[in-house]
Coordinates of C-alpha atoms in Angstrom, one line a residue:
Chain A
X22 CA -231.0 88.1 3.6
X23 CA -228.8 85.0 5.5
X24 CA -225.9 86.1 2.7
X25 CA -226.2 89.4 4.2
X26 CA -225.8 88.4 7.7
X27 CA -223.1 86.1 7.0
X28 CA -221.2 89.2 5.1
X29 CA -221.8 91.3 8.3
X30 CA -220.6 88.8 10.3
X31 CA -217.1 88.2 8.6
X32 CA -216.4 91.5 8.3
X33 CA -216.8 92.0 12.1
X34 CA -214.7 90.1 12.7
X35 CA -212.5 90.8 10.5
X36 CA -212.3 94.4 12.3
X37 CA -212.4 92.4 15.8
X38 CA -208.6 90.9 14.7
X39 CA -207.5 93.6 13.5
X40 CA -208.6 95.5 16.8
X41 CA -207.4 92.9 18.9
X42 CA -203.8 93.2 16.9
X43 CA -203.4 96.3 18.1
X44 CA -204.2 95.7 21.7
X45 CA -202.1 92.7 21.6
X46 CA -198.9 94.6 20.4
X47 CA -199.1 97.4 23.5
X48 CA -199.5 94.0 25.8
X49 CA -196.7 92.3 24.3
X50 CA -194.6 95.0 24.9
X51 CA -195.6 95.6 27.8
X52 CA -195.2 92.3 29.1
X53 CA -191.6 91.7 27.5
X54 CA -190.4 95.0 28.8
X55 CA -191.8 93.9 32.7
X56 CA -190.4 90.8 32.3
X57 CA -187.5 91.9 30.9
X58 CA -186.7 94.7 32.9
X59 CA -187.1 93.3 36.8
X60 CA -183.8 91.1 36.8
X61 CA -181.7 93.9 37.1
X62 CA -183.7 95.6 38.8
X63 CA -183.7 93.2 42.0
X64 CA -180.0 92.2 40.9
X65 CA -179.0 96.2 41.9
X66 CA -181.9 96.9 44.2
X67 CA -184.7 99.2 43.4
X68 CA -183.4 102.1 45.5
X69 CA -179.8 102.1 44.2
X70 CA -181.3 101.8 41.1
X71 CA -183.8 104.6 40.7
X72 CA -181.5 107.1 42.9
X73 CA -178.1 106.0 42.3
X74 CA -176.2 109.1 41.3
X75 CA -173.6 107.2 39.1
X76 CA -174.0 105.5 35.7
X77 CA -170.7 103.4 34.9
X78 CA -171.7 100.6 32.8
X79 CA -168.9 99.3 31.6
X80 CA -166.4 100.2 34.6
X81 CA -164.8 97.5 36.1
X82 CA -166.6 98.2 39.0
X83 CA -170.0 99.1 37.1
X84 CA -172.2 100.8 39.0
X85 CA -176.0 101.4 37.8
X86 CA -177.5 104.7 39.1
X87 CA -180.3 105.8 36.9
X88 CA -181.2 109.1 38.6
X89 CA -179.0 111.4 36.0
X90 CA -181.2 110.1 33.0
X91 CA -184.5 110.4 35.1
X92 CA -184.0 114.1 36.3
X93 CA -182.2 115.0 33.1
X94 CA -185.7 113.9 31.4
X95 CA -187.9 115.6 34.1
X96 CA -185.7 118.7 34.0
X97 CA -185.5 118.6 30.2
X98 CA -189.2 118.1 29.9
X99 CA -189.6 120.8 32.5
X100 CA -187.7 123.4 30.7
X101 CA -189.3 122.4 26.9
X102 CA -192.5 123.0 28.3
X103 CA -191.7 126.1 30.1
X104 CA -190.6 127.8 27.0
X105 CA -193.0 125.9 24.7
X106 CA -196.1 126.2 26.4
X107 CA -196.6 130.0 26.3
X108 CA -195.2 130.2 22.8
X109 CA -197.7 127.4 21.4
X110 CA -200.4 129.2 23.7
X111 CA -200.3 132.7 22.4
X112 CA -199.6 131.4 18.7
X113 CA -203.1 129.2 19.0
X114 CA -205.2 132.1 20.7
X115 CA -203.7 134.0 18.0
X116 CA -204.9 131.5 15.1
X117 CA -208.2 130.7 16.0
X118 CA -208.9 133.7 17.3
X119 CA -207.5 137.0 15.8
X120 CA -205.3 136.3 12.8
X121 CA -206.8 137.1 8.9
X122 CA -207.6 133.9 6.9
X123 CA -204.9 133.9 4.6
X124 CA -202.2 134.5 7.6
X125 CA -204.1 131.6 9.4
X126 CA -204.1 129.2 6.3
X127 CA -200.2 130.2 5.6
X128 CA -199.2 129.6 9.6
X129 CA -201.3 126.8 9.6
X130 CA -199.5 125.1 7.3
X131 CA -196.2 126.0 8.2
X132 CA -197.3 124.6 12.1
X133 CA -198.0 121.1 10.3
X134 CA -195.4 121.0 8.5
X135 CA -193.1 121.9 11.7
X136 CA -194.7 119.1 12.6
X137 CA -193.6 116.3 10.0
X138 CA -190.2 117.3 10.4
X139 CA -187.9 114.3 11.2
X140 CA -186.8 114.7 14.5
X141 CA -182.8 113.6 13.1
X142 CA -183.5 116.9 11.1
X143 CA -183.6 118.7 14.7
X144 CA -181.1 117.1 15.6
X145 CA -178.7 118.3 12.8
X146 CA -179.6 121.9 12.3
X147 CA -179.6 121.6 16.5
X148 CA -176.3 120.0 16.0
X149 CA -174.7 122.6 13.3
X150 CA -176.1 125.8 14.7
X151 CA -177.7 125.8 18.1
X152 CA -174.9 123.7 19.7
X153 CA -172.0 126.7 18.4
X154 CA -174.4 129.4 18.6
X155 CA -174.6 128.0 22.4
X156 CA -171.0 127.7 23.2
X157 CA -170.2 131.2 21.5
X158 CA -172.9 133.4 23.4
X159 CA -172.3 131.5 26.9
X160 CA -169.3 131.0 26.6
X161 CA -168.9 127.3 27.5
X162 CA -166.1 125.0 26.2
X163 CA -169.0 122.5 24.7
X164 CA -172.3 123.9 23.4
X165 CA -173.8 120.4 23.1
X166 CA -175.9 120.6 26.8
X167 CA -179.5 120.3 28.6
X168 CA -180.1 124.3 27.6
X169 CA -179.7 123.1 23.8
X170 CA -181.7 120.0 24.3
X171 CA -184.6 122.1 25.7
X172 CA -184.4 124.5 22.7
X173 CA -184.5 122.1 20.5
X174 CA -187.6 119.9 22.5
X175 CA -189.5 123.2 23.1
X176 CA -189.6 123.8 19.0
X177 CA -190.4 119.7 19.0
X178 CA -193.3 120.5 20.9
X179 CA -195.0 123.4 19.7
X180 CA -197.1 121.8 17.0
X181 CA -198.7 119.3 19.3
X182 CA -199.8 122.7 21.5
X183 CA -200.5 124.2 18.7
X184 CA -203.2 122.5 17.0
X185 CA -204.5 121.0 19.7
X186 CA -205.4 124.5 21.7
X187 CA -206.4 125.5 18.4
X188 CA -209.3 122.9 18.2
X189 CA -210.3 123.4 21.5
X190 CA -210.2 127.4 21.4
X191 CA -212.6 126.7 17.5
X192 CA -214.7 124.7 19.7
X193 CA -215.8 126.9 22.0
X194 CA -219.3 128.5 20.9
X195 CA -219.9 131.7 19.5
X196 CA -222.5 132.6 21.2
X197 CA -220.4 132.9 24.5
X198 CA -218.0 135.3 22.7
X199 CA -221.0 137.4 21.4
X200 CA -222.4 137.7 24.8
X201 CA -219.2 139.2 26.0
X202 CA -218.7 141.4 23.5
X203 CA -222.2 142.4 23.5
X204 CA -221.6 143.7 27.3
X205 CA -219.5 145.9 26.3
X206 CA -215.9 143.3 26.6
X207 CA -213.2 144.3 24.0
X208 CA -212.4 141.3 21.9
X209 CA -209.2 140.6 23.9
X210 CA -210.6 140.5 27.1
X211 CA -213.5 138.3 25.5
X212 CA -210.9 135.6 24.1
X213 CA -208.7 135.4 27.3
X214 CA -211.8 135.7 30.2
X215 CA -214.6 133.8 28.3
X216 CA -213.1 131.6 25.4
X217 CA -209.8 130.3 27.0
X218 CA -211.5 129.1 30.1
X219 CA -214.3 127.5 28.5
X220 CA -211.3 125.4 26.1
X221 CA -209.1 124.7 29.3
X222 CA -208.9 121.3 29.6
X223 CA -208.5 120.8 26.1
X224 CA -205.6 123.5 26.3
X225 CA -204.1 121.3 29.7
X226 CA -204.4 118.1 27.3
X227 CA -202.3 120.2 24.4
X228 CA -199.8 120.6 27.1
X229 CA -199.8 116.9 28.6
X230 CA -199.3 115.8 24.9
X231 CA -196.4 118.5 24.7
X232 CA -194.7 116.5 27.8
X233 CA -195.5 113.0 26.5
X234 CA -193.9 114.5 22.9
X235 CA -190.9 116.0 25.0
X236 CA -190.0 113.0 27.5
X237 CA -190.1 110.5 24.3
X238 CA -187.7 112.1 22.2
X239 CA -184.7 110.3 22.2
X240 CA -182.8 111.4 18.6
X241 CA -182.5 115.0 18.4
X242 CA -181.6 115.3 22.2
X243 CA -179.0 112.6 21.7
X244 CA -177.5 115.0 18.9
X245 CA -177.3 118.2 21.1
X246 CA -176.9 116.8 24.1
X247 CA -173.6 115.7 24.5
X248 CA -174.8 112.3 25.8
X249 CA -172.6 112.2 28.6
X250 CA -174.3 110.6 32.3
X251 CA -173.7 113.9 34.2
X252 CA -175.7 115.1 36.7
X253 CA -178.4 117.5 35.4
X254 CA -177.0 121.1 34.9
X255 CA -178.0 123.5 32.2
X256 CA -174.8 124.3 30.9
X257 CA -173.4 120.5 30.9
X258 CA -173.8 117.8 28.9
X259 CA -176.7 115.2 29.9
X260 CA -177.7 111.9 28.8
X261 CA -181.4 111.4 29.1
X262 CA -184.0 108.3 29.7
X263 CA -184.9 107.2 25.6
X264 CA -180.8 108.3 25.3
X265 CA -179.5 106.3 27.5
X266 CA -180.9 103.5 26.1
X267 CA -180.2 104.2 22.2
X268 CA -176.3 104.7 22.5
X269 CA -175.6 102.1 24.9
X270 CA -178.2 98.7 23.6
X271 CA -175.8 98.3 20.3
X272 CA -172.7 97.3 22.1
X273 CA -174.5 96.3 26.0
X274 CA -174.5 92.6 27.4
X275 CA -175.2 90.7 30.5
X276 CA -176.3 92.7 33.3
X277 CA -175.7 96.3 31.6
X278 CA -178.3 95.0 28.9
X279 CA -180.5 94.1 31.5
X280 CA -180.2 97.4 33.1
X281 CA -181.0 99.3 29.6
X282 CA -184.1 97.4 29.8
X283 CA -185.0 98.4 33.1
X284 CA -184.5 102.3 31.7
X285 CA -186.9 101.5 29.3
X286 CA -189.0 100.3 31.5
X287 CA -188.8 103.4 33.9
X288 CA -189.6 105.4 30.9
X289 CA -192.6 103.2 29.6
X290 CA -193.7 103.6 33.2
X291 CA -193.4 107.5 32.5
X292 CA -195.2 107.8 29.6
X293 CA -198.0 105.5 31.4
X294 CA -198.6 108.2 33.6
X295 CA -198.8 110.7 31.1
X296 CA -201.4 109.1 29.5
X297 CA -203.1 108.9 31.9
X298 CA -203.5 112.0 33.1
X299 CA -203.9 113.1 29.1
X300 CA -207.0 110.7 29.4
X301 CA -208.3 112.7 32.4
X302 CA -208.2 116.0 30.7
X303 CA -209.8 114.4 27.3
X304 CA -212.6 113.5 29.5
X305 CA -213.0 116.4 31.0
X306 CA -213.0 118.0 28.0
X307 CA -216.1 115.8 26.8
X308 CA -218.2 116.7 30.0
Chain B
X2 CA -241.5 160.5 25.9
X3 CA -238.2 161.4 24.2
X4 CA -236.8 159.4 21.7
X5 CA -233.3 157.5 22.2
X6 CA -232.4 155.9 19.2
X7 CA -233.0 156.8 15.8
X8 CA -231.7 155.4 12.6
X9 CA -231.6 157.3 9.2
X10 CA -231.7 156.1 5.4
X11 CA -229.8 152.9 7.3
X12 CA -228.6 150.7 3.9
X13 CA -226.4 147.2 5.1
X14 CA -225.0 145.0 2.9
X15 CA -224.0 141.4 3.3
X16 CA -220.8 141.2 0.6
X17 CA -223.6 141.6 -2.5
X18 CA -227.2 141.3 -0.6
X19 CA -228.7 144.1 0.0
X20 CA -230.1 143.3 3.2
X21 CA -231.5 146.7 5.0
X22 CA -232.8 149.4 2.3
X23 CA -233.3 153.0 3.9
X24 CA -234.5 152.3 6.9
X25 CA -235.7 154.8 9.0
X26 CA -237.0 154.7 12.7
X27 CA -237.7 156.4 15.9
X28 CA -237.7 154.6 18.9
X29 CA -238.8 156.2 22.3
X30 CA -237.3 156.1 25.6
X31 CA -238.4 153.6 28.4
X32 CA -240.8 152.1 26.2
X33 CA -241.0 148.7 24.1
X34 CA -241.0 148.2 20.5
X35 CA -241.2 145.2 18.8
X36 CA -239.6 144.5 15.4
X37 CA -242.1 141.7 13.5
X38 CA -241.8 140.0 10.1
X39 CA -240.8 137.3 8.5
X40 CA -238.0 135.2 8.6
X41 CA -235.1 137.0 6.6
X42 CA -236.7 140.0 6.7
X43 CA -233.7 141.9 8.3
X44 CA -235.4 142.7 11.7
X45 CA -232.4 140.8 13.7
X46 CA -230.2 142.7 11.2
X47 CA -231.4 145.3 12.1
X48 CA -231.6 145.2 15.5
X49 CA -227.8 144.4 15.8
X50 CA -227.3 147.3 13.9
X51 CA -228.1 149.5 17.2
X52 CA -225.5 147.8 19.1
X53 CA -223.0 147.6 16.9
X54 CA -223.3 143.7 16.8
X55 CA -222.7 143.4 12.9
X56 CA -218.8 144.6 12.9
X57 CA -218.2 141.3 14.0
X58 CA -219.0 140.4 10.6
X59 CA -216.2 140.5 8.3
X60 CA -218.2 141.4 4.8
X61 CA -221.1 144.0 6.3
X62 CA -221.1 147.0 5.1
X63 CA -223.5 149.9 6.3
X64 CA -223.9 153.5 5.2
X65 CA -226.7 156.1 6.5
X66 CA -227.2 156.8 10.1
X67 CA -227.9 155.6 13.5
X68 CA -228.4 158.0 16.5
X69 CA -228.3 157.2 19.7
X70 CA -228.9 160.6 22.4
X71 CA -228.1 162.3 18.6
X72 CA -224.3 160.9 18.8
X73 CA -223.7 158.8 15.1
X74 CA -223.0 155.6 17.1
X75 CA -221.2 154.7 13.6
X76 CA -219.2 157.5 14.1
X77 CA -215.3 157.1 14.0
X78 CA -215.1 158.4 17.4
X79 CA -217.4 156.2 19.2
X80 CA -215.9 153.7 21.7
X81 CA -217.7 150.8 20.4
X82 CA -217.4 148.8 23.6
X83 CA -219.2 151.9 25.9
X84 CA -221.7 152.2 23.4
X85 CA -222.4 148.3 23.8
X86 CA -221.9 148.2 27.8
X87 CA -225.0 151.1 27.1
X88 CA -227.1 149.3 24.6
X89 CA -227.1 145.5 26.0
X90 CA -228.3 142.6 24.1
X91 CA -230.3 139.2 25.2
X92 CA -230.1 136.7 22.1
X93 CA -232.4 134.1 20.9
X94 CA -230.5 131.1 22.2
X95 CA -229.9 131.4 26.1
X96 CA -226.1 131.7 26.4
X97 CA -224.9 131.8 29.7
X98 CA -221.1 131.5 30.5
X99 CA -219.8 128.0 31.5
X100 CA -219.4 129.7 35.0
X101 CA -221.1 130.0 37.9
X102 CA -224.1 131.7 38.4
X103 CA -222.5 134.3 40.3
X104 CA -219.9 134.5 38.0
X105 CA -221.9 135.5 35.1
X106 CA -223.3 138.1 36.8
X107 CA -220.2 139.4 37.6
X108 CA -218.4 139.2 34.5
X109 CA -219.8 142.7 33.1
X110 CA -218.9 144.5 35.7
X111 CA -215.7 143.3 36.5
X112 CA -214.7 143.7 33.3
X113 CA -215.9 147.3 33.4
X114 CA -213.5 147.3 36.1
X115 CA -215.4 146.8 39.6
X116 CA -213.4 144.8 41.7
X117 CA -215.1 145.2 45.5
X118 CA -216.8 142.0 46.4
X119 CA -219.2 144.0 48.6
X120 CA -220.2 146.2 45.1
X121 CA -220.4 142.8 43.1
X122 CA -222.3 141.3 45.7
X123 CA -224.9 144.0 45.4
X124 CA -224.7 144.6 41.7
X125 CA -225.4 140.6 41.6
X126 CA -228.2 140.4 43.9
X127 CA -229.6 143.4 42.2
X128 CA -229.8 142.3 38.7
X129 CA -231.0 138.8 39.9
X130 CA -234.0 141.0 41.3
X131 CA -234.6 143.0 38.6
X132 CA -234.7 140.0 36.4
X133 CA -236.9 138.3 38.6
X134 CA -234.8 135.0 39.2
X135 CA -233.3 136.4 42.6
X136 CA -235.5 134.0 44.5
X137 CA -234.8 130.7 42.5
X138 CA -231.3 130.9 42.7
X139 CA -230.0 133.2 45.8
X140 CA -229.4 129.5 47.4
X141 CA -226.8 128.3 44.8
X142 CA -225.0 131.3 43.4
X143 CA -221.5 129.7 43.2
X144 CA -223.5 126.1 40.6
X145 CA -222.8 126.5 37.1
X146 CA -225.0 128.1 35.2
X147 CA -225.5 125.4 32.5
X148 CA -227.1 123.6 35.0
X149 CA -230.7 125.5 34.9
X150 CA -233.6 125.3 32.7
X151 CA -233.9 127.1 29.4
X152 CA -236.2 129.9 30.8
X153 CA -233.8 130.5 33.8
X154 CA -230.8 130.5 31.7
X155 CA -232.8 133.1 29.7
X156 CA -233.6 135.0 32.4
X157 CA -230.0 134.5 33.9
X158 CA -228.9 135.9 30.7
X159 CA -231.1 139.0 31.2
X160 CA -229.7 139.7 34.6
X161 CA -226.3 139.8 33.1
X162 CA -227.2 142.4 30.7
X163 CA -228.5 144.8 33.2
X164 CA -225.2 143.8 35.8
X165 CA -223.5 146.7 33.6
X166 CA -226.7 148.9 33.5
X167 CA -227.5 149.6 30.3
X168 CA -230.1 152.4 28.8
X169 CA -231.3 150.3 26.3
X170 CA -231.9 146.1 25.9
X171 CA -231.9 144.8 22.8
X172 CA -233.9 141.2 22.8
X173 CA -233.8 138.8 20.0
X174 CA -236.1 136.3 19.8
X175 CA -235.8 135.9 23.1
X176 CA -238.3 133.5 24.1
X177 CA -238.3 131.6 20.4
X178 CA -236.3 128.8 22.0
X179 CA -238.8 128.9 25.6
X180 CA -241.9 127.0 26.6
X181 CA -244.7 129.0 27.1
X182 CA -244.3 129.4 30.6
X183 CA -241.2 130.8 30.4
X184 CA -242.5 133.0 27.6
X185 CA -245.0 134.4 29.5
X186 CA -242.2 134.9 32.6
X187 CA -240.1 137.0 30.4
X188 CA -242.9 138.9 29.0
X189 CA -244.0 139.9 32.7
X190 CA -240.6 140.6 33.0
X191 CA -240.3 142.4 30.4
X192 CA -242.9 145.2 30.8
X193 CA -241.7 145.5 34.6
X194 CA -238.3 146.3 32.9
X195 CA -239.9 148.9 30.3
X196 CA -240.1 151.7 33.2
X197 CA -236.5 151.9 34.0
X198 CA -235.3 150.5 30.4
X199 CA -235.8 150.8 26.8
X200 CA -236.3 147.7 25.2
X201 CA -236.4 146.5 21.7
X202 CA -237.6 143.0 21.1
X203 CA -236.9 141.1 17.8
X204 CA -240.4 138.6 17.7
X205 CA -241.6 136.3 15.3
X206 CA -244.7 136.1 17.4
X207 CA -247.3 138.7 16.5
X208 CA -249.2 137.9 20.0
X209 CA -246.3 138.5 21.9
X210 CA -245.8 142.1 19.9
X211 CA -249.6 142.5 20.7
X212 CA -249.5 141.6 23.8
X213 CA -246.4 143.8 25.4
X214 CA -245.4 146.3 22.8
X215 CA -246.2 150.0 22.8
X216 CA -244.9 150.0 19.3
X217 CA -244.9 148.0 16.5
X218 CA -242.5 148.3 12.8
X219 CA -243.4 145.8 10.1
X220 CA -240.3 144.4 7.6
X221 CA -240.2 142.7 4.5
X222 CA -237.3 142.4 2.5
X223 CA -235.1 144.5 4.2
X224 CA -237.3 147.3 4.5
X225 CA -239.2 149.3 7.0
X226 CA -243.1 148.9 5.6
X227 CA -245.0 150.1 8.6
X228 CA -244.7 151.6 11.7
X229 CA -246.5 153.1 14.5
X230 CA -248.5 152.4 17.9
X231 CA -248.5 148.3 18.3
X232 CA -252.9 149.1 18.8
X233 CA -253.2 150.4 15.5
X234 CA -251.0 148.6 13.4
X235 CA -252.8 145.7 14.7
X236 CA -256.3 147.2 14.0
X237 CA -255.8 149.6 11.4
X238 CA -252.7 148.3 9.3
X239 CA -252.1 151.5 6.4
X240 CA -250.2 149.4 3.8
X241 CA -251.8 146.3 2.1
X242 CA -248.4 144.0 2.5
X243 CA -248.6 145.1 6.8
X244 CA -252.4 143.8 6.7
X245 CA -251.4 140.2 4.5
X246 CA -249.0 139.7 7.0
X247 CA -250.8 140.0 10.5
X248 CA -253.9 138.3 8.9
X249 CA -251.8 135.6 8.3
X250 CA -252.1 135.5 4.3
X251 CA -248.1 134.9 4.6
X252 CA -244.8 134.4 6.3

């Protein structure tokens, strides 16, 4: 009996470290990138900062202005989720809904495995077919732009949409669909009057995870986006938030490294938020 | 009293089960019959064979007849969602839409196209009457619906079945999951409903049959034993297996 207790006991708290571990690696990150992103911060002023329009790091004049790489990520994220939200939508209603089993288990699949692919895989077939497709059917002297990143983001995120509408659409009971139908609804009206509103916040979470997907993607963009600090426009190239970051950190000292961390921090900040209101919707979905 | 539905040498399968075997009825307008038997029996089967309820099953398969104002509602030509906007259905477990009270109401109709809020007001306030929950909820028509009782969600559930007035309600179980209170609510309710409806009520309570049917049929096994006026199968069962069973020998 007291060996039983003791047993219980260790392996509590063995479970408790291990817990604790985790927590203890989003706070050390959290607290290095704080710490380590303020200095330049107050060194170039918060304002100037956030909504300078100019990024030369390594001018002889360098100037720090982040706000290319923060609306380049909003408008991006914007555009992924514009074009990948109705696609992931239609495909889960589709899914869990209407399609024959072996069609489901086959698109399934493919839908997972979409979503193991590496994302420096997107970023090369993004690379070696999207980015000259682009420049031959616009007619642009470099195909590597925002319009190609959001191509290749809005495919990025269509798993994540996917499978979770998919859960929450199998989720909703049956017995609400066979009340529908049974006054006289065709199944199509039943699935987009009675199922889809009883799964929406579990749908809004599929799309809040599509955005947290999209704004943390920092390879494939980097690959099809030209990666020059341009303000936003479709047809140009851009240099996101995670992008910014990646091709500048390997060479980047003194104050310009201090400034990459302060992008990082911007972006942690982002991603905060979208948790967040992910969180919300989760709980929502529980009630 | 004319008969609305009938149902000839009606066979169903479930992929191998043979689940209804040549069952044959008559049911008659603006009265109630009650299906009784025991559990497996294929009286819900049955019953959502009148509505059509079944072809949401993917392995089903049904031959014979089922006639309903002598159309073959199994019939290639038959607009499956008119026929079931005509023959509603209450089920076993109350299943109110997560929506508002109002809201449920509404849904049948509007989807039947009615868009005037002054005819959806009416239709709503008229089917909460009918139903006889008008008075319990009239104040808070735009709370959710999941927020009543069982028995008011049941009843709820009936109001939204006659929103798209149907000829004929199909019940199912409908008061298995209900205290007796609420029981005895529906059952007022419906024999009020009985004079401007035709109901059909799937019980596993032989009181209940007794106690608001007109008529009575008796399964076992997937087939019709006995049928006739709820009085004298009650009193006077003809077959030996109708008798076991509301004596209480089995099921």
């Amino acid at each position: 009996m007291k060996k039983n207790k003791l047993i219980e006991r260790t392996i509590h708290g063995i479970f408790l470290i291990l817990g604790l571990l985790t927590v203890g690696c989003v706070l050390l990150i959290t607290v290095y990138l704080v710490i380590s992103g303020i200095p330049a911060i107050t060194e170039i002023g918060l304002f100037d900062f956030l909504f300078g329009a100019k990024w030369a790091s390594t001018a002889s004049e360098p100037e720090f202005g982040i706000l290319p790489f923060i609306l380049t990520s909003i408008y991006g994220t914007a555009g992924a989720i514009l074009i990948g939200v109705p696609i992931g939508f239609f495909a889960a209603v589709y899914l869990s809904k209407l399609a024959n089993p072996k069609v489901k288990a086959f698109m399934e699949g493919a839908v997972s495995l979409l979503a193991g692919i590496p994302s420096v895989v997107y970023g090369l077939v993004g690379m070696l077919v999207l980015v000259p497709a682009v420049r031959e059917i616009f007619d642009i002297p470099d195909g590597a732009s925002l319009f190609s990143a959001i191509i290749v983001l809005a495919i990025m995120i269509l798993p994540s949409i996917i499978k979770v509408s998919m859960t929450a659409l199998e989720a909703v009971p049956k017995e609400y669909e066979d009340a529908s139908l049974a006054l006289g609804a065709t199944p199509i009206e039943t699935y987009f009057k009675v199922s889809v509103p009883a799964a929406k916040s579990g749908i809004a979470a599929a799309v809040v995870l599509g955005v947290g997907r999209a704004i943390g993607e920092a390879m494939a963009v980097m690959m099809v986006s030209g990666n020059v600090p341009n303000m936003p426009s479709l047809f140009q190239s851009v240099r996101f938030l995670t992008t910014a970051v990646a091709s500048e950190m390997s060479y980047s000292s003194g104050l310009q490294q201090q400034a990459l961390f302060s992008i990082a921090l911007v972006l942690f900040l982002f991603i905060m938020l979208i948790n967040a209101t992910l969180n919300f919707f989760l709980k929502k979905e529980k009630d | 009293m004319s008969d609305i539905m009938t149902a000839k040498d009606l066979n169903l399968w479930y992929g191998e089960t043979h689940a209804l075997k040549n069952v044959n009825i008559t049911i008659p307008e603006k009265s109630i019959t009650a299906f009784i038997g025991p559990s497996g029996c294929g009286k819900s089967t049955f019953l959502k064979t009148l509505n059509r309820m079944n072809d949401l099953i993917p392995s089903v398969k049904i031959t014979g007849e089922v006639c309903y104002n002598g159309q073959n509602i199994y019939d290639s030509l038959v607009d499956v969602n008119e026929l079931r906007r005509e023959i509603g259905m209450v089920f076993q477990k109350p299943n109110p839409f997560p929506m508002s009270i109002y809201d449920n109401i509404a849904y049948g109709p509007r989807t039947h196209g009615i868009k005037s809020k002054v005819k959806l007001d009416e239709i709503v306030e008229q089917s909460l009457r009918d139903a006889a929950i008008w008075d319990e909820v009239k104040d808070r028509l735009k709370k959710n619906a999941l927020g009543m009782s069982g028995g008011q969600q049941q009843r709820l559930c009936i109001a939204r079945a006659l929103a798209v007035k149907p000829k004929i309600l199909l019940m199912d179980e409908p008061t298995s999951a209900l205290d007796p209170i609420s029981t005895s609510r529906i059952e007022e309710l419906a024999i009020e409903l009985k004079k401007s409806y035709t109901i059909v009520i799937v019980t596993h309570n032989m009181q209940q049959a007794v106690r608001i049917s007109d008529n009575t049929a008796f399964f076992l096994l997937g087939e019709l034993i006995e049928y006739g006026e709820t009085e004298k199968l009650f009193s006077q069962p003809t077959d030996k297996r109708t008798e076991d069973y509301i004596t209480g020998r089995f099921g």
